[in-house]
GROMACS .gro file of C-alpha atoms in nm:
model
  341
    1UNK     CA    1   3.715   6.726   0.133
    2UNK     CA    2   3.860   6.625   0.435
    3UNK     CA    3   4.208   6.483   0.505
    4UNK     CA    4   4.260   6.179   0.708
    5UNK     CA    5   4.586   6.028   0.817
    6UNK     CA    6   4.749   5.684   0.782
    7UNK     CA    7   4.701   5.550   1.137
    8UNK     CA    8   4.341   5.665   1.102
    9UNK     CA    9   4.280   5.449   0.803
   10UNK     CA   10   4.496   5.165   0.937
   11UNK     CA   11   4.284   5.196   1.253
   12UNK     CA   12   3.987   5.168   1.075
   13UNK     CA   13   4.126   4.834   0.855
   14UNK     CA   14   4.222   4.706   1.215
   15UNK     CA   15   3.866   4.783   1.350
   16UNK     CA   16   3.715   4.608   1.058
   17UNK     CA   17   3.889   4.316   1.035
   18UNK     CA   18   3.832   4.261   1.422
   19UNK     CA   19   3.460   4.289   1.370
   20UNK     CA   20   3.506   4.018   1.111
   21UNK     CA   21   3.739   3.777   1.326
   22UNK     CA   22   3.566   3.776   1.701
   23UNK     CA   23   3.776   3.643   1.976
   24UNK     CA   24   3.737   3.316   2.073
   25UNK     CA   25   3.701   3.422   2.419
   26UNK     CA   26   3.363   3.514   2.588
   27UNK     CA   27   3.297   3.662   2.867
   28UNK     CA   28   2.979   3.562   3.054
   29UNK     CA   29   2.852   3.667   3.428
   30UNK     CA   30   2.737   3.337   3.488
   31UNK     CA   31   2.904   3.019   3.351
   32UNK     CA   32   2.684   2.805   3.107
   33UNK     CA   33   2.588   2.464   3.224
   34UNK     CA   34   2.717   2.207   2.914
   35UNK     CA   35   2.605   1.845   2.836
   36UNK     CA   36   2.896   1.751   2.628
   37UNK     CA   37   2.736   1.430   2.546
   38UNK     CA   38   2.438   1.580   2.374
   39UNK     CA   39   2.628   1.889   2.274
   40UNK     CA   40   2.418   2.107   2.466
   41UNK     CA   41   2.490   2.428   2.642
   42UNK     CA   42   2.246   2.640   2.884
   43UNK     CA   43   2.250   2.960   2.910
   44UNK     CA   44   2.118   3.124   3.226
   45UNK     CA   45   2.192   3.486   3.191
   46UNK     CA   46   1.919   3.708   3.135
   47UNK     CA   47   1.909   3.872   2.791
   48UNK     CA   48   1.997   4.276   2.795
   49UNK     CA   49   1.673   4.404   2.720
   50UNK     CA   50   1.833   4.794   2.663
   51UNK     CA   51   2.071   4.614   2.355
   52UNK     CA   52   1.781   4.465   2.208
   53UNK     CA   53   1.557   4.710   2.189
   54UNK     CA   54   1.823   4.925   2.021
   55UNK     CA   55   1.942   4.643   1.805
   56UNK     CA   56   1.769   4.461   1.528
   57UNK     CA   57   1.647   4.151   1.708
   58UNK     CA   58   1.785   3.913   1.433
   59UNK     CA   59   2.121   4.078   1.486
   60UNK     CA   60   2.066   4.062   1.855
   61UNK     CA   61   1.956   3.693   1.844
   62UNK     CA   62   2.245   3.582   1.590
   63UNK     CA   63   2.474   3.729   1.795
   64UNK     CA   64   2.386   3.575   2.165
   65UNK     CA   65   2.337   3.229   1.899
   66UNK     CA   66   2.763   3.301   1.831
   67UNK     CA   67   2.847   3.339   2.185
   68UNK     CA   68   2.753   3.043   2.317
   69UNK     CA   69   2.836   2.823   2.052
   70UNK     CA   70   3.171   2.955   2.108
   71UNK     CA   71   3.150   2.848   2.411
   72UNK     CA   72   3.026   2.527   2.361
   73UNK     CA   73   3.292   2.447   2.099
   74UNK     CA   74   3.599   2.585   2.360
   75UNK     CA   75   3.448   2.316   2.590
   76UNK     CA   76   3.475   2.032   2.311
   77UNK     CA   77   3.855   2.110   2.292
   78UNK     CA   78   3.860   2.018   2.562
   79UNK     CA   79   3.794   1.701   2.547
   80UNK     CA   80   4.081   1.422   2.477
   81UNK     CA   81   4.098   1.419   2.096
   82UNK     CA   82   4.211   1.162   1.819
   83UNK     CA   83   4.313   1.159   1.449
   84UNK     CA   84   4.098   0.907   1.244
   85UNK     CA   85   4.153   0.941   0.881
   86UNK     CA   86   4.332   1.276   0.892
   87UNK     CA   87   4.049   1.381   1.057
   88UNK     CA   88   4.097   1.522   1.438
   89UNK     CA   89   3.777   1.334   1.647
   90UNK     CA   90   3.684   1.455   2.008
   91UNK     CA   91   3.544   1.156   2.236
   92UNK     CA   92   3.231   1.270   2.370
   93UNK     CA   93   3.162   1.168   2.738
   94UNK     CA   94   2.798   1.007   2.847
   95UNK     CA   95   2.522   1.275   2.818
   96UNK     CA   96   2.341   1.354   3.138
   97UNK     CA   97   2.081   1.534   3.028
   98UNK     CA   98   1.730   1.277   2.926
   99UNK     CA   99   1.568   1.410   2.602
  100UNK     CA  100   1.181   1.323   2.563
  101UNK     CA  101   1.121   1.085   2.300
  102UNK     CA  102   0.865   1.140   2.033
  103UNK     CA  103   0.752   0.765   2.035
  104UNK     CA  104   0.768   0.506   2.254
  105UNK     CA  105   1.143   0.286   2.201
  106UNK     CA  106   1.067  -0.008   1.998
  107UNK     CA  107   0.961  -0.371   2.142
  108UNK     CA  108   1.184  -0.634   2.037
  109UNK     CA  109   1.116  -0.837   1.714
  110UNK     CA  110   1.023  -1.182   1.817
  111UNK     CA  111   1.243  -1.463   1.669
  112UNK     CA  112   1.151  -1.640   1.359
  113UNK     CA  113   1.063  -2.018   1.278
  114UNK     CA  114   1.434  -2.081   1.149
  115UNK     CA  115   1.595  -1.847   1.436
  116UNK     CA  116   1.422  -2.084   1.728
  117UNK     CA  117   1.570  -2.411   1.518
  118UNK     CA  118   1.872  -2.309   1.504
  119UNK     CA  119   1.922  -2.167   1.830
  120UNK     CA  120   1.754  -2.530   1.978
  121UNK     CA  121   2.007  -2.691   1.758
  122UNK     CA  122   2.335  -2.490   1.852
  123UNK     CA  123   2.352  -2.372   1.415
  124UNK     CA  124   2.556  -2.065   1.400
  125UNK     CA  125   2.567  -1.814   1.064
  126UNK     CA  126   2.891  -1.835   0.912
  127UNK     CA  127   3.009  -1.546   0.748
  128UNK     CA  128   3.011  -1.547   0.348
  129UNK     CA  129   3.212  -1.316   0.157
  130UNK     CA  130   2.994  -1.110  -0.145
  131UNK     CA  131   3.153  -1.159  -0.404
  132UNK     CA  132   3.313  -1.535  -0.538
  133UNK     CA  133   3.489  -1.679  -0.810
  134UNK     CA  134   3.319  -1.727  -1.154
  135UNK     CA  135   3.485  -1.983  -1.332
  136UNK     CA  136   3.265  -1.906  -1.652
  137UNK     CA  137   3.378  -1.555  -1.708
  138UNK     CA  138   3.714  -1.612  -1.513
  139UNK     CA  139   3.627  -1.299  -1.266
  140UNK     CA  140   3.489  -1.169  -0.970
  141UNK     CA  141   3.083  -1.165  -0.939
  142UNK     CA  142   2.832  -1.159  -0.703
  143UNK     CA  143   2.715  -1.411  -0.458
  144UNK     CA  144   2.370  -1.358  -0.526
  145UNK     CA  145   2.123  -1.120  -0.693
  146UNK     CA  146   2.132  -0.977  -1.055
  147UNK     CA  147   2.442  -1.077  -1.251
  148UNK     CA  148   2.566  -1.336  -0.993
  149UNK     CA  149   2.820  -1.633  -1.052
  150UNK     CA  150   2.781  -1.936  -1.181
  151UNK     CA  151   2.405  -1.837  -1.251
  152UNK     CA  152   2.255  -2.220  -1.355
  153UNK     CA  153   1.952  -1.979  -1.559
  154UNK     CA  154   2.197  -1.865  -1.826
  155UNK     CA  155   2.366  -2.170  -1.899
  156UNK     CA  156   2.309  -2.229  -2.319
  157UNK     CA  157   2.355  -2.637  -2.279
  158UNK     CA  158   2.175  -2.856  -2.001
  159UNK     CA  159   2.281  -3.218  -2.008
  160UNK     CA  160   1.900  -3.420  -2.033
  161UNK     CA  161   1.903  -3.663  -1.716
  162UNK     CA  162   1.860  -4.039  -1.762
  163UNK     CA  163   1.526  -4.104  -1.591
  164UNK     CA  164   1.383  -3.749  -1.750
  165UNK     CA  165   1.158  -3.725  -2.070
  166UNK     CA  166   1.354  -3.660  -2.341
  167UNK     CA  167   1.090  -3.424  -2.520
  168UNK     CA  168   1.063  -3.185  -2.190
  169UNK     CA  169   1.189  -2.817  -2.177
  170UNK     CA  170   1.493  -2.857  -1.952
  171UNK     CA  171   1.527  -2.489  -1.935
  172UNK     CA  172   1.190  -2.439  -1.884
  173UNK     CA  173   1.172  -2.652  -1.615
  174UNK     CA  174   1.475  -2.498  -1.458
  175UNK     CA  175   1.351  -2.124  -1.499
  176UNK     CA  176   0.965  -2.288  -1.334
  177UNK     CA  177   1.156  -2.393  -1.010
  178UNK     CA  178   1.360  -2.124  -0.976
  179UNK     CA  179   0.982  -1.910  -0.985
  180UNK     CA  180   0.870  -2.144  -0.755
  181UNK     CA  181   1.127  -2.077  -0.499
  182UNK     CA  182   1.072  -1.749  -0.517
  183UNK     CA  183   0.721  -1.768  -0.461
  184UNK     CA  184   0.756  -1.989  -0.151
  185UNK     CA  185   1.045  -1.746  -0.033
  186UNK     CA  186   0.812  -1.470  -0.100
  187UNK     CA  187   0.534  -1.637   0.113
  188UNK     CA  188   0.727  -1.761   0.404
  189UNK     CA  189   0.848  -1.390   0.477
  190UNK     CA  190   0.488  -1.253   0.459
  191UNK     CA  191   0.361  -1.528   0.677
  192UNK     CA  192   0.667  -1.443   0.949
  193UNK     CA  193   0.478  -1.056   0.900
  194UNK     CA  194   0.185  -1.153   0.968
  195UNK     CA  195   0.282  -1.351   1.256
  196UNK     CA  196   0.456  -1.103   1.437
  197UNK     CA  197   0.185  -0.834   1.415
  198UNK     CA  198  -0.012  -1.102   1.516
  199UNK     CA  199  -0.244  -1.135   1.223
  200UNK     CA  200  -0.417  -1.434   1.048
  201UNK     CA  201  -0.307  -1.567   0.703
  202UNK     CA  202  -0.596  -1.577   0.529
  203UNK     CA  203  -0.592  -1.910   0.314
  204UNK     CA  204  -0.636  -1.955  -0.048
  205UNK     CA  205  -0.946  -1.926  -0.204
  206UNK     CA  206  -1.172  -1.985   0.112
  207UNK     CA  207  -1.006  -1.934   0.462
  208UNK     CA  208  -1.083  -2.203   0.733
  209UNK     CA  209  -1.363  -2.165   0.950
  210UNK     CA  210  -1.508  -2.354   1.222
  211UNK     CA  211  -1.828  -2.351   1.103
  212UNK     CA  212  -1.893  -2.263   0.724
  213UNK     CA  213  -2.229  -2.193   0.540
  214UNK     CA  214  -2.387  -2.346   0.236
  215UNK     CA  215  -2.306  -2.032   0.036
  216UNK     CA  216  -1.919  -2.052   0.114
  217UNK     CA  217  -1.873  -2.400   0.045
  218UNK     CA  218  -2.061  -2.280  -0.263
  219UNK     CA  219  -1.778  -2.024  -0.335
  220UNK     CA  220  -1.506  -2.223  -0.271
  221UNK     CA  221  -1.614  -2.496  -0.532
  222UNK     CA  222  -1.619  -2.249  -0.775
  223UNK     CA  223  -1.300  -2.054  -0.686
  224UNK     CA  224  -1.153  -2.429  -0.733
  225UNK     CA  225  -1.336  -2.463  -1.047
  226UNK     CA  226  -1.199  -2.141  -1.184
  227UNK     CA  227  -0.876  -2.190  -1.089
  228UNK     CA  228  -0.829  -2.463  -1.406
  229UNK     CA  229  -0.604  -2.376  -1.710
  230UNK     CA  230  -0.989  -2.348  -1.918
  231UNK     CA  231  -1.108  -2.093  -1.610
  232UNK     CA  232  -1.367  -2.389  -1.558
  233UNK     CA  233  -1.484  -2.419  -1.934
  234UNK     CA  234  -1.455  -2.800  -1.919
  235UNK     CA  235  -1.542  -2.876  -1.549
  236UNK     CA  236  -1.814  -3.117  -1.468
  237UNK     CA  237  -2.097  -3.043  -1.233
  238UNK     CA  238  -2.224  -3.236  -0.970
  239UNK     CA  239  -2.584  -3.406  -1.008
  240UNK     CA  240  -2.764  -3.171  -0.784
  241UNK     CA  241  -2.526  -2.877  -0.819
  242UNK     CA  242  -2.676  -2.535  -0.885
  243UNK     CA  243  -2.482  -2.242  -1.083
  244UNK     CA  244  -2.308  -2.002  -0.835
  245UNK     CA  245  -2.472  -1.670  -0.784
  246UNK     CA  246  -2.354  -1.328  -0.725
  247UNK     CA  247  -2.001  -1.431  -0.853
  248UNK     CA  248  -1.965  -1.086  -0.959
  249UNK     CA  249  -1.974  -0.942  -1.334
  250UNK     CA  250  -1.663  -0.861  -1.606
  251UNK     CA  251  -1.665  -0.491  -1.628
  252UNK     CA  252  -1.594  -0.396  -1.999
  253UNK     CA  253  -1.412  -0.096  -2.067
  254UNK     CA  254  -1.372   0.052  -2.429
  255UNK     CA  255  -1.072   0.014  -2.662
  256UNK     CA  256  -0.798   0.259  -2.568
  257UNK     CA  257  -0.656   0.248  -2.981
  258UNK     CA  258  -0.935   0.226  -3.288
  259UNK     CA  259  -1.253   0.374  -3.367
  260UNK     CA  260  -1.392   0.638  -3.086
  261UNK     CA  261  -1.724   0.671  -3.264
  262UNK     CA  262  -1.884   0.515  -3.006
  263UNK     CA  263  -1.756   0.705  -2.728
  264UNK     CA  264  -1.776   1.025  -2.932
  265UNK     CA  265  -2.125   0.961  -2.976
  266UNK     CA  266  -2.235   0.872  -2.596
  267UNK     CA  267  -2.026   1.200  -2.503
  268UNK     CA  268  -2.278   1.368  -2.767
  269UNK     CA  269  -2.570   1.259  -2.606
  270UNK     CA  270  -2.516   1.322  -2.257
  271UNK     CA  271  -2.460   1.693  -2.387
  272UNK     CA  272  -2.741   1.698  -2.604
  273UNK     CA  273  -2.922   1.591  -2.243
  274UNK     CA  274  -2.755   1.858  -2.063
  275UNK     CA  275  -2.807   2.096  -2.343
  276UNK     CA  276  -3.235   2.004  -2.357
  277UNK     CA  277  -3.474   2.239  -2.146
  278UNK     CA  278  -3.753   1.972  -2.203
  279UNK     CA  279  -3.774   1.648  -1.977
  280UNK     CA  280  -3.692   1.331  -2.170
  281UNK     CA  281  -3.977   1.133  -2.214
  282UNK     CA  282  -3.973   0.724  -2.230
  283UNK     CA  283  -4.263   0.686  -2.420
  284UNK     CA  284  -4.271   0.287  -2.420
  285UNK     CA  285  -4.191   0.300  -2.046
  286UNK     CA  286  -4.496   0.543  -2.023
  287UNK     CA  287  -4.769   0.323  -2.223
  288UNK     CA  288  -4.610   0.016  -1.965
  289UNK     CA  289  -4.716   0.234  -1.660
  290UNK     CA  290  -5.040   0.335  -1.778
  291UNK     CA  291  -5.170   0.027  -1.854
  292UNK     CA  292  -5.034  -0.135  -1.547
  293UNK     CA  293  -5.247   0.116  -1.339
  294UNK     CA  294  -5.551   0.048  -1.530
  295UNK     CA  295  -5.544  -0.346  -1.466
  296UNK     CA  296  -5.484  -0.268  -1.113
  297UNK     CA  297  -5.771  -0.062  -1.113
  298UNK     CA  298  -6.004  -0.302  -1.299
  299UNK     CA  299  -5.870  -0.600  -1.064
  300UNK     CA  300  -5.973  -0.424  -0.762
  301UNK     CA  301  -6.324  -0.309  -0.909
  302UNK     CA  302  -6.371  -0.686  -0.946
  303UNK     CA  303  -6.290  -0.803  -0.577
  304UNK     CA  304  -6.472  -0.518  -0.405
  305UNK     CA  305  -6.766  -0.597  -0.621
  306UNK     CA  306  -7.134  -0.746  -0.454
  307UNK     CA  307  -7.163  -1.117  -0.482
  308UNK     CA  308  -7.437  -1.257  -0.676
  309UNK     CA  309  -7.731  -1.371  -0.438
  310UNK     CA  310  -7.839  -1.727  -0.350
  311UNK     CA  311  -8.089  -2.009  -0.164
  312UNK     CA  312  -7.917  -2.140   0.093
  313UNK     CA  313  -7.895  -2.487   0.223
  314UNK     CA  314  -7.848  -2.869   0.034
  315UNK     CA  315  -8.071  -2.916  -0.270
  316UNK     CA  316  -8.083  -3.284  -0.410
  317UNK     CA  317  -8.153  -3.343  -0.764
  318UNK     CA  318  -8.047  -3.280  -1.113
  319UNK     CA  319  -7.793  -3.007  -1.139
  320UNK     CA  320  -7.946  -2.641  -1.220
  321UNK     CA  321  -7.852  -2.368  -1.442
  322UNK     CA  322  -7.593  -2.295  -1.211
  323UNK     CA  323  -7.376  -2.617  -1.263
  324UNK     CA  324  -7.462  -2.582  -1.692
  325UNK     CA  325  -7.374  -2.225  -1.725
  326UNK     CA  326  -7.054  -2.379  -1.580
  327UNK     CA  327  -7.024  -2.607  -1.862
  328UNK     CA  328  -7.119  -2.365  -2.092
  329UNK     CA  329  -6.817  -2.179  -2.001
  330UNK     CA  330  -6.579  -2.394  -2.151
  331UNK     CA  331  -6.659  -2.246  -2.517
  332UNK     CA  332  -6.651  -1.865  -2.426
  333UNK     CA  333  -6.367  -1.671  -2.553
  334UNK     CA  334  -6.056  -1.592  -2.341
  335UNK     CA  335  -6.004  -1.243  -2.222
  336UNK     CA  336  -5.698  -1.049  -2.358
  337UNK     CA  337  -5.511  -0.900  -2.082
  338UNK     CA  338  -5.288  -0.582  -2.106
  339UNK     CA  339  -4.928  -0.629  -1.995
  340UNK     CA  340  -4.584  -0.545  -2.005
  341UNK     CA  341  -4.451  -0.564  -2.371
   0.00000   0.00000   0.00000
């Protein structure tokens, strides 16, 4: 076993420590170009091909990136700094390199009707705090939204006005008014979005157009009648109004709970048809088809047959046998015609 002195051990330890903690001084043949506004460093030095081949590629690239980053940090420490909340912050200059954008910059949003009106009248928004004092609960609460202060919909007692119906539910009336306000605000919001996107806002039931066809008007009338509480059950028809066509059918779905025997039978029937090698024959449909073909053949024979021979010209006198035969034809038995059952 080879002996090693204390000096060798300390020298090796110092070397290992130096490898772990590299110096902040990096020497380059060509100085790097820095754009501190974008925190960008451009290295124009050609890479050492020999080191790239001798070392591992990952280690070489990692070492090169570490040196360039160290130079960039050294330049950033030369900038004026200040302390913000116990943190040292450097003031970056304006960027000099123009970076490309993936998409064009967004266009300015057009003002809404309220913004145009406020600008015309000189109305300015007042900055209100988000929290207000609630006298009922004696605490600070939000001004708007969930669990807001002075929420009138949470009151347990409401005074009935003198002009109101004493039997009217004031709680339901207040909740209904709130829902209407919410729906109106939502409609206005969607209308503003449609106006900014240059999209026409559709009407309710039928959008007004320049020329409306008869079918469009009939559809609008049908929609208006079906919008009642009884879904048009007690609505009277106009004198010459016809039943609407192509109004759609209601889809019927199988129940999610309860008896599944019907669904089970349907699935078994499908599997039975798929498993059977013989084609499925509908006897009634086949018989009706055969009878229709026979009727068509007999009708074509009658039309294509030779006509009766007779004399041409005008004859005066009593009616001949031909007229009598027509009279006697009334007593004939009617012929049974086969058709679809």
